[in-house]
Coordinates of N, CA and C in Angstrom, one line a residue:
X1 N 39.5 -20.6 23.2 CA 39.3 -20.2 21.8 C 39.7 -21.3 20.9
X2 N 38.6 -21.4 19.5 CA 38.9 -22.5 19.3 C 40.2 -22.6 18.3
X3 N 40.5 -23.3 17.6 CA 42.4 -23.7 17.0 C 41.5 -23.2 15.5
X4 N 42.2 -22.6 14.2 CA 41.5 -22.3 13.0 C 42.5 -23.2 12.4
X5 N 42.6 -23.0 11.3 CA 43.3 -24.1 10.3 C 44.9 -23.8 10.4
X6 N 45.0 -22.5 10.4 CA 46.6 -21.9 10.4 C 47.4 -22.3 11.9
X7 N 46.4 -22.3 12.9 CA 47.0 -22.9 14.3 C 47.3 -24.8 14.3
X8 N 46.5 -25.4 13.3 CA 46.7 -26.7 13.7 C 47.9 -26.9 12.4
X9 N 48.2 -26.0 11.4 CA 49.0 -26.6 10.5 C 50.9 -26.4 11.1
X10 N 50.5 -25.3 12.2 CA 52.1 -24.8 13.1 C 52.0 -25.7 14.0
X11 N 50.7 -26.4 14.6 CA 51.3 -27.5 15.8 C 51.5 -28.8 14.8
X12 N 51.3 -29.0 13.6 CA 52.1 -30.2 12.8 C 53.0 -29.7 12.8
X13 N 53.7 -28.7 11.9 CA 55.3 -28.1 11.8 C 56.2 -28.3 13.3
X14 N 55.6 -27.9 14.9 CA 56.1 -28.3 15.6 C 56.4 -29.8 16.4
X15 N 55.2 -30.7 15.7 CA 55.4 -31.7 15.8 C 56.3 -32.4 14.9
X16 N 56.8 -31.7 13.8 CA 57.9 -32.6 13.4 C 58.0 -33.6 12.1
X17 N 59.3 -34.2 11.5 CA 58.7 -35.5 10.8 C 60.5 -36.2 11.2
X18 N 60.5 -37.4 10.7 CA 61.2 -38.2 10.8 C 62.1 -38.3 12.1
X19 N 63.1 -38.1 12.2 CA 63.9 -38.1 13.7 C 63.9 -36.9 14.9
X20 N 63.0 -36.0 14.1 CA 63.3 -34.7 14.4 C 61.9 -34.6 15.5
X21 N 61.2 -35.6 15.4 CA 59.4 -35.3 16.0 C 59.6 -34.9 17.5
X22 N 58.6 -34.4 18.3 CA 58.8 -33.9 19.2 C 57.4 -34.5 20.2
X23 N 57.5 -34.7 21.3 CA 56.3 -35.3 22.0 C 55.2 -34.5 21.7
X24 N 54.1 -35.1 22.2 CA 52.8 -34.4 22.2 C 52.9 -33.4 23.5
X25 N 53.4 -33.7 24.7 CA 53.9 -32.7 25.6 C 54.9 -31.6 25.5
X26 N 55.8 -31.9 24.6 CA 56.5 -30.9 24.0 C 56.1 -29.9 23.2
X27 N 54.9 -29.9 22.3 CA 54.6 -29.4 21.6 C 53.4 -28.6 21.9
X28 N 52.7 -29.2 23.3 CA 51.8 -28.3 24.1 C 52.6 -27.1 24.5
X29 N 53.8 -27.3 25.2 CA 54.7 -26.6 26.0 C 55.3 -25.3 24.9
X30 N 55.5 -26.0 23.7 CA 55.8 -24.7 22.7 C 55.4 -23.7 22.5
X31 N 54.1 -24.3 22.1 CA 52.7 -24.2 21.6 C 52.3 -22.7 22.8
X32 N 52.6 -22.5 23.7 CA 52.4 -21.7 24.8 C 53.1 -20.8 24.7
X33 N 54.9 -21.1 25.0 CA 55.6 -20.1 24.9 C 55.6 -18.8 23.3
X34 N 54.5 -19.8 22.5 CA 54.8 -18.8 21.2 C 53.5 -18.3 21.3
X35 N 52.0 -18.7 22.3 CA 51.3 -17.9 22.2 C 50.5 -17.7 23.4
X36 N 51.6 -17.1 24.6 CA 51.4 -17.1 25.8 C 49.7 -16.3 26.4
X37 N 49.7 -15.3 25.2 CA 48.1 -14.7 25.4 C 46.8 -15.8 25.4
X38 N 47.3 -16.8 24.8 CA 46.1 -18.0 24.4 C 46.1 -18.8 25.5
X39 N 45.0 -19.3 25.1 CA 44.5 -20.5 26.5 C 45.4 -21.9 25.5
X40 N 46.3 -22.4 26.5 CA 47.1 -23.8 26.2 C 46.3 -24.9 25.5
X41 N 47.0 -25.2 24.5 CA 46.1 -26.9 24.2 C 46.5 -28.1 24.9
X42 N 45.8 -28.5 24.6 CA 46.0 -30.3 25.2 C 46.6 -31.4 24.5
X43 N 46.8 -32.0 24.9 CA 47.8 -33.2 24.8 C 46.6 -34.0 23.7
X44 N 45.4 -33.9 23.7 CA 44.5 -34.5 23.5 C 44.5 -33.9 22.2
X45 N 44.4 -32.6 22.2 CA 44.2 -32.0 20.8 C 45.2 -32.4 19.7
X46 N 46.6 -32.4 20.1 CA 47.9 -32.8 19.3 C 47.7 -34.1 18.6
X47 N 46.8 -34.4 20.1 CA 46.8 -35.9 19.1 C 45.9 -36.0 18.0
X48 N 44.8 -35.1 17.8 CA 43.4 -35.4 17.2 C 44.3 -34.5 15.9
X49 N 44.9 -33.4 16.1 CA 45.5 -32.8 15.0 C 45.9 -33.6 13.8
X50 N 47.3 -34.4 14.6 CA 48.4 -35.1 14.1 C 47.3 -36.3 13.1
X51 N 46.6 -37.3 14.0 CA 45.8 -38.4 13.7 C 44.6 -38.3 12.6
X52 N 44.0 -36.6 12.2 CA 43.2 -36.6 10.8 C 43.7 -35.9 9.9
X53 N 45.6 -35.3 10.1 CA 46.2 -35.1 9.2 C 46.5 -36.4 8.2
X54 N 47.0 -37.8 9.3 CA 47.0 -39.0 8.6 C 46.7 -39.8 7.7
X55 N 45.4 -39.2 8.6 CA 43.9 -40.0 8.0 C 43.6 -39.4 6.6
X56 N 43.4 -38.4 6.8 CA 43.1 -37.2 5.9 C 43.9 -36.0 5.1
X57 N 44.7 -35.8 5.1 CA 45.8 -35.2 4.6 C 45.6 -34.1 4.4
X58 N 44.6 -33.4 5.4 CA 44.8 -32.0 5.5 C 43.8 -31.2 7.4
X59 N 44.0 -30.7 7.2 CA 44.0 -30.3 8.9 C 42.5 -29.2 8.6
X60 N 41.6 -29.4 7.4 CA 40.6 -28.3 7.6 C 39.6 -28.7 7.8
X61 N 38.3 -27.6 8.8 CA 37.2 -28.3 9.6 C 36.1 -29.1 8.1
X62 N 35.5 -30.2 8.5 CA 34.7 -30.3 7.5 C 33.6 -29.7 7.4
X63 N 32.9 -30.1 5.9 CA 31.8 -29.2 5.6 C 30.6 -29.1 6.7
X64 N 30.0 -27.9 7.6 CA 28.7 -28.0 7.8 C 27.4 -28.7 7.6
X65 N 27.1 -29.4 8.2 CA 25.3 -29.8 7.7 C 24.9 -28.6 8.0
X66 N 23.2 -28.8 7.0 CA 22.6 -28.1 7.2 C 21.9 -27.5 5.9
X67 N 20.5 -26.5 5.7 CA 20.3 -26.2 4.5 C 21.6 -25.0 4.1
X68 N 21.7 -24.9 2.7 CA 22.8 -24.2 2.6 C 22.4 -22.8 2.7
X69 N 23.0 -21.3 2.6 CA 22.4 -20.0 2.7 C 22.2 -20.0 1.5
X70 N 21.0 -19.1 1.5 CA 20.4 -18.3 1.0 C 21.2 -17.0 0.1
X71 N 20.9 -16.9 -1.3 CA 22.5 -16.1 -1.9 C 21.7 -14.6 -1.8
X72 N 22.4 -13.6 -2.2 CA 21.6 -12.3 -2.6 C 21.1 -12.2 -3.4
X73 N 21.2 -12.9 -5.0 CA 20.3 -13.1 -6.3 C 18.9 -13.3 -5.6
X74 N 18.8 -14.3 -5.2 CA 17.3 -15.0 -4.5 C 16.6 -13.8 -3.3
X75 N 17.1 -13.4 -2.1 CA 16.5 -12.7 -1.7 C 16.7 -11.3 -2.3
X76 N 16.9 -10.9 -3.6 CA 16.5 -9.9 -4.2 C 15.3 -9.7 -5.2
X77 N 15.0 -11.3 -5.3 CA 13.8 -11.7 -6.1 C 12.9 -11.7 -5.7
X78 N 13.0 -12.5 -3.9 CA 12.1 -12.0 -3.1 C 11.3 -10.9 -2.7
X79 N 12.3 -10.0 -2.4 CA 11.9 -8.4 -2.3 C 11.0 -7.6 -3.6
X80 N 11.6 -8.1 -5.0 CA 11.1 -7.9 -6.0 C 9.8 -8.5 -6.3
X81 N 9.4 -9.7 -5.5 CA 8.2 -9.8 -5.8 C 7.1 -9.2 -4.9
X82 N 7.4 -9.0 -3.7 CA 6.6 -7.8 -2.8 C 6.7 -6.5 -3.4
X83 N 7.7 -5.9 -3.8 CA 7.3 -4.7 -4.9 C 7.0 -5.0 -5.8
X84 N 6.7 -5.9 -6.5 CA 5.6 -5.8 -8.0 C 4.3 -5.8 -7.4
X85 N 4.3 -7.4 -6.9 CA 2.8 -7.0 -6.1 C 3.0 -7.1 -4.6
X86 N 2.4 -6.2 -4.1 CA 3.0 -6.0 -2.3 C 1.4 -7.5 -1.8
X87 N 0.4 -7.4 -2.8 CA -0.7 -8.9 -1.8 C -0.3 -10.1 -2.9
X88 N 0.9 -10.0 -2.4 CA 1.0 -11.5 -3.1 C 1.3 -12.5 -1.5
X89 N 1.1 -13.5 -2.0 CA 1.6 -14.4 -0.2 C 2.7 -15.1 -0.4
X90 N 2.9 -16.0 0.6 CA 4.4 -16.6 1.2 C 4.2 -17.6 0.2
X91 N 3.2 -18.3 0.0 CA 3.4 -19.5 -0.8 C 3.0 -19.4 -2.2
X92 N 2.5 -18.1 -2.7 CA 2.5 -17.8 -4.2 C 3.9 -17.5 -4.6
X93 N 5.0 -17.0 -4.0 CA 6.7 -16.7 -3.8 C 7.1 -17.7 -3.9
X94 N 6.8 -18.7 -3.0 CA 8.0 -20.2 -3.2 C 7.1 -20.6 -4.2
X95 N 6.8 -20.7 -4.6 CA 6.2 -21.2 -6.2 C 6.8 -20.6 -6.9
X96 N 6.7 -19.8 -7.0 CA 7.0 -18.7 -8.4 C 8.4 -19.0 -8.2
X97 N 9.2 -18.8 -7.0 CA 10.6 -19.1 -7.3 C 11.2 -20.3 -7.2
X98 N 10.8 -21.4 -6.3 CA 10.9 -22.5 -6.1 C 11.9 -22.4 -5.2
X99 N 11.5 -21.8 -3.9 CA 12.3 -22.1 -2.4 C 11.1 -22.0 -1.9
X100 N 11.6 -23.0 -0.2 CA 10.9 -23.4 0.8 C 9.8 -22.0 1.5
X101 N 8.7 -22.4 1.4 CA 8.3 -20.7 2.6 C 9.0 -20.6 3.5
X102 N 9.4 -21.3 3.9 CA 10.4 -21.0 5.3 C 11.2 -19.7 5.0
X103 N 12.5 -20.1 4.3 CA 13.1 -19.2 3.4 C 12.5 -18.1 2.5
X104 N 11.2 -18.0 2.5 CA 10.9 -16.6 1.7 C 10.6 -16.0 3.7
X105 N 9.5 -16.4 4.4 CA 9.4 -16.1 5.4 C 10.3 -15.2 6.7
X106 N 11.9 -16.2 6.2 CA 12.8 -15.6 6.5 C 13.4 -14.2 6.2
X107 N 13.3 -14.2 4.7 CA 13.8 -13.1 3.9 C 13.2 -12.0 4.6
X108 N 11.4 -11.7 4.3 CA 10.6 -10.9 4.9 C 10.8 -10.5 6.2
X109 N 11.5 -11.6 6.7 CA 11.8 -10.7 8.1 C 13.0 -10.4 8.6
X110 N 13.9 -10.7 7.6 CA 14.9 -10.0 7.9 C 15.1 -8.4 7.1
X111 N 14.5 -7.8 6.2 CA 14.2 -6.7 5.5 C 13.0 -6.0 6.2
X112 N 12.6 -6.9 7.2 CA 11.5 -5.8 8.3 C 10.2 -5.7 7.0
X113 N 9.7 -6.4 6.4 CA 8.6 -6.6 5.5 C 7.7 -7.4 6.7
X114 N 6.7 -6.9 7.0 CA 5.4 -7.0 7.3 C 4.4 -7.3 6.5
X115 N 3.1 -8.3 6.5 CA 2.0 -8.3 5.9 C 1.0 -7.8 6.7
X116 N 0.7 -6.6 6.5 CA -0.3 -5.4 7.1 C -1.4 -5.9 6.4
X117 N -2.8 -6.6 7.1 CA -4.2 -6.2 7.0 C -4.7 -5.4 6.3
X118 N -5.4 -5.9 5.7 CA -5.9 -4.4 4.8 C -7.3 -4.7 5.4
X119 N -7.5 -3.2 5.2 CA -9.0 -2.7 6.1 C -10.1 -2.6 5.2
X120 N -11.6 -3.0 5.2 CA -12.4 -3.0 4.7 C -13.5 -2.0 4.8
X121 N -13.6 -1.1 3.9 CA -14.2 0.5 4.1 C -15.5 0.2 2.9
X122 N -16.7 0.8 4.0 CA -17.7 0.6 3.3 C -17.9 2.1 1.7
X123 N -18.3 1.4 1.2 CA -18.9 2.7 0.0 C -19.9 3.4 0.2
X124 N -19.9 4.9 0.4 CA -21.1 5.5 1.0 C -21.2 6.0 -0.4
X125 N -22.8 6.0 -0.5 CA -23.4 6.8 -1.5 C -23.8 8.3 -1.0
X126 N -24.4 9.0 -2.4 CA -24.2 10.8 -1.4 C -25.3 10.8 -0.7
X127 N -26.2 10.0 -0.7 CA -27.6 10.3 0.5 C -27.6 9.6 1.8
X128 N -26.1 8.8 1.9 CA -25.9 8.1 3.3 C -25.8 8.9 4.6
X129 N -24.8 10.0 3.7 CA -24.6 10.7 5.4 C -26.0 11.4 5.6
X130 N -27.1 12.0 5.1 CA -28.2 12.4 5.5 C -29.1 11.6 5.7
X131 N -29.1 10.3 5.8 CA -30.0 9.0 6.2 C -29.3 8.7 7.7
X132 N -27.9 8.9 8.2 CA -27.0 8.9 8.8 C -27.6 9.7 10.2
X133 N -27.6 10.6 9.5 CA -28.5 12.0 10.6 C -29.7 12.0 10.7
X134 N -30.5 11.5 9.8 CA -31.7 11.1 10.1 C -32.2 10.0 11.4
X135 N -31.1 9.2 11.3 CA -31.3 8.7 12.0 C -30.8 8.6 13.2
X136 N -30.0 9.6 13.7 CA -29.3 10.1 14.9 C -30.8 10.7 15.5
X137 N -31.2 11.6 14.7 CA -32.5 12.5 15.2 C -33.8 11.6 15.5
X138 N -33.9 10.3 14.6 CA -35.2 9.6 14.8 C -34.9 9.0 16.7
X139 N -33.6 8.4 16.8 CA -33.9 7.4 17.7 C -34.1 8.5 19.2
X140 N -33.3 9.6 18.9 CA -32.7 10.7 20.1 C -34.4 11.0 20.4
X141 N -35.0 11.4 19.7 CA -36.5 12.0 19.6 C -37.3 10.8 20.4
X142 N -37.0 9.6 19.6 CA -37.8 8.3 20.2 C -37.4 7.8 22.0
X143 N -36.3 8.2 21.7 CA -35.8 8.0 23.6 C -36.1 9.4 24.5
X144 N -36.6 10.0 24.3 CA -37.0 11.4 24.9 C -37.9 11.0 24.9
X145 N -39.3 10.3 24.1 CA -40.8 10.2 24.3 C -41.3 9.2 25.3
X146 N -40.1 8.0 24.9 CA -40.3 6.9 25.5 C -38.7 6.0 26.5
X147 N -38.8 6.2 27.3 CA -37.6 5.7 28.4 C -37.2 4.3 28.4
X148 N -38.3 3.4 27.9 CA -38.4 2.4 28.0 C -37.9 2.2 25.8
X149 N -37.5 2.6 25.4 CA -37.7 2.2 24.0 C -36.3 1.4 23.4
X150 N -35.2 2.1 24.3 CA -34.0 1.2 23.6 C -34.4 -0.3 24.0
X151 N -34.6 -0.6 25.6 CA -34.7 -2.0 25.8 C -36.0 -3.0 25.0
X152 N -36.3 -2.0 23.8 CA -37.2 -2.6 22.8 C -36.3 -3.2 21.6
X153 N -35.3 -2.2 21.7 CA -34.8 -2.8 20.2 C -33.7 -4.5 20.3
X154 N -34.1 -4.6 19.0 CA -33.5 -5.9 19.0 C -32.2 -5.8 18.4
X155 N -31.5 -5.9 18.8 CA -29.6 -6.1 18.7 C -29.3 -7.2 17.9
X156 N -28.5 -7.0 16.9 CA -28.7 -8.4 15.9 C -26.8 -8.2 15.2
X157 N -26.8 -9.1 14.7 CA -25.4 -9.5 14.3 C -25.7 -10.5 12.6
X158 N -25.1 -10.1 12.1 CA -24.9 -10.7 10.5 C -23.4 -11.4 10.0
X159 N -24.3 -12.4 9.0 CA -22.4 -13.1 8.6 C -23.2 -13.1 7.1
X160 N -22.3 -12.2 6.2 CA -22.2 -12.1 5.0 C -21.5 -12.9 4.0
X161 N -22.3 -13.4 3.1 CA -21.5 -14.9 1.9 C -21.8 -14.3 0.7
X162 N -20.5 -13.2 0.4 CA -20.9 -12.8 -1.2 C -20.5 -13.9 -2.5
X163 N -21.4 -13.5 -3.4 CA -21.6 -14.9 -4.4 C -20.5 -13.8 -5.8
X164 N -19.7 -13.1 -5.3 CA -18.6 -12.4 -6.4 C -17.1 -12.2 -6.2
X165 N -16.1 -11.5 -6.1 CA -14.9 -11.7 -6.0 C -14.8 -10.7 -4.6
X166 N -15.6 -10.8 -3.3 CA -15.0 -9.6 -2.5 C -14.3 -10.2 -1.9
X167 N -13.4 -8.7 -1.2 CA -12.1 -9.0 -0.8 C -12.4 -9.6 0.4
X168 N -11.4 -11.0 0.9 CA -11.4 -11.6 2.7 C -10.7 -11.3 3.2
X169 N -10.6 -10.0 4.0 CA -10.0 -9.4 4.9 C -9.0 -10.8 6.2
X170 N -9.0 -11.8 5.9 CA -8.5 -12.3 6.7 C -7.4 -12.9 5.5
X171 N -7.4 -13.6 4.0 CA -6.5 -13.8 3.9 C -6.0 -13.0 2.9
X172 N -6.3 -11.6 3.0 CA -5.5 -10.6 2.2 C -3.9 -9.5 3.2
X173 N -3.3 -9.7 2.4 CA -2.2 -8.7 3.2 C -1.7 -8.1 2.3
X174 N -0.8 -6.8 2.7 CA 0.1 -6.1 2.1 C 1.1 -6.1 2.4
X175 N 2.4 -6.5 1.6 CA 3.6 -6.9 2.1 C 4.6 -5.5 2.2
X176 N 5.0 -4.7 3.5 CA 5.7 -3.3 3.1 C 6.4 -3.4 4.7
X177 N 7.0 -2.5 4.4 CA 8.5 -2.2 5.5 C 7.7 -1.0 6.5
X178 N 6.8 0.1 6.2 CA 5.5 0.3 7.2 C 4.3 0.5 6.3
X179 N 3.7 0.6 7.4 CA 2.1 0.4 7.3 C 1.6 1.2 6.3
X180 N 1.2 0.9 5.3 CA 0.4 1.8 4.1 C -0.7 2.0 4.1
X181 N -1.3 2.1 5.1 CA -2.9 2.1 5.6 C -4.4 1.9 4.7
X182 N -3.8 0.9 3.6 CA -4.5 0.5 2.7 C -6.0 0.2 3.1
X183 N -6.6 0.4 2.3 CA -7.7 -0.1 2.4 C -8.8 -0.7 1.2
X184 N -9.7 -1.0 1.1 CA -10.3 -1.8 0.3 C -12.0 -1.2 0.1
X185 N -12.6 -0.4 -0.6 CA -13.7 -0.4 -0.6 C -14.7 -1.6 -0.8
X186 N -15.7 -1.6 0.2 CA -16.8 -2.9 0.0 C -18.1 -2.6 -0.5
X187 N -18.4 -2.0 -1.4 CA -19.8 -2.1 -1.6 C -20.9 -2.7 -0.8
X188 N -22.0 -2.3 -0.5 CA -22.9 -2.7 -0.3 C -24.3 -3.5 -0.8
X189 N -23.9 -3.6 -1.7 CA -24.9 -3.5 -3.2 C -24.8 -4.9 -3.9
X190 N -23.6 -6.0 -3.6 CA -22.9 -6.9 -3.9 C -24.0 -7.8 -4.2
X191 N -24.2 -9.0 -4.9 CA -24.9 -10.2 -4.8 C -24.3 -11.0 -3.7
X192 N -25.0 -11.4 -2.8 CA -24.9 -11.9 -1.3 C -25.6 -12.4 -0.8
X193 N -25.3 -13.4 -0.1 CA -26.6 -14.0 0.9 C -26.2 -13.6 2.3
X194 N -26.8 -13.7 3.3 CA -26.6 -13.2 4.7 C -27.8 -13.6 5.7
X195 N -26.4 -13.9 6.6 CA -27.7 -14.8 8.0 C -27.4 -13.9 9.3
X196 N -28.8 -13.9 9.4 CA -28.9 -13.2 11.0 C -29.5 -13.7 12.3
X197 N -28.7 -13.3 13.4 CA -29.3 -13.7 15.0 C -29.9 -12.3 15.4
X198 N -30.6 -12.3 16.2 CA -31.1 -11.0 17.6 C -31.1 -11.2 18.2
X199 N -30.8 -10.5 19.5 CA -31.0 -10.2 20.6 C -32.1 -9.4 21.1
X200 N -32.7 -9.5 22.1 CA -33.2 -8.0 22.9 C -33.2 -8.3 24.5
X201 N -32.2 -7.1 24.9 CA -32.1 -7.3 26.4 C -33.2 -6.5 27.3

């Protein structure tokens, strides 16, 4: 266990001053009988005690390196800025407050704040879901006539470049303690350009 400041200021008192000083072996051996529960010091330690009391005129550990903590003012500002706006990000925070992302990153995860994905939900107009069903019934009818007709169709994939403010599901989040199952309506209707591949197997 290690010695705190109050243990190395009684092994100077046991060590003594003027005629009265007592060896560094003697003062291990004290040092024991007054705190027989403890694991004994060393001869080594008395000495390091004694020798930065000299040096230094006081027996207390020095300061820590390191960044310093983080106060409660600050990570209350933090938190307060996820509840004003919960999609704000890590690096619009250390701006606004002027600490490291590291330290906002921190914060958020020690308060269990998550940035949950927000989900991108298309905008149905009212004649979608009956175009919907229309077309459940066109293709079902068309595979009943013809067996061969799915391996007609061409399978295709799209990458959409809207030319407006829509939302990027990749770098949008919502900062919350659980999931608020947000989501984002996308129109379909947007000014856009968009490129396509096909397939047909």
């Amino acid at each position: 266990m290690p010695l705190n400041e109050r243990d190395r200021i009684e092994i100077l008192m046991m060590i003594g001053v003027g005629d009265r000083m007592r060896t560094q072996q003697e003062v291990c051996r004290l040092f024991h009988e007054m705190h027989p529960d403890r694991e004994p010091v060393s001869q080594s330690t008395v000495s390091r005690i004694e020798r930065k009391y000299r040096e230094l005129g006081h027996v207390r550990d020095a300061p820590r390196q390191g960044r310093p903590k983080i106060n409660e003012n600050v990570q209350q500002d933090v938190i307060l800025s996820a509840l004003e706006n919960p999609h704000c990000t890590v690096r619009q925070v250390s701006r606004d407050l002027n600490i490291g992302k590291s330290s906002v990153s921190n914060i958020f995860k020690k308060v269990k704040y998550h940035p949950y994905r927000v989900r991108l939900i298309h905008e149905l107009a009212e004649d979608d879901f009956d175009r919907r069903t229309e077309f459940c019934e066109y293709m079902m009818d068309h595979n009943n006539q013809n067996n061969g007709f799915i391996a007609n169709i061409l399978f295709s994939d799209e990458a959409t470049f809207f030319l407006n403010g829509h939302v990027n599901r990749q770098n949008t989040r919502y900062w919350s303690q659980e999931n608020p199952h947000t989501g984002c309506k996308n129109t379909i209707r947007n000014i856009h350009k968009r490129s396509m591949c096909g397939l047909i197997l």
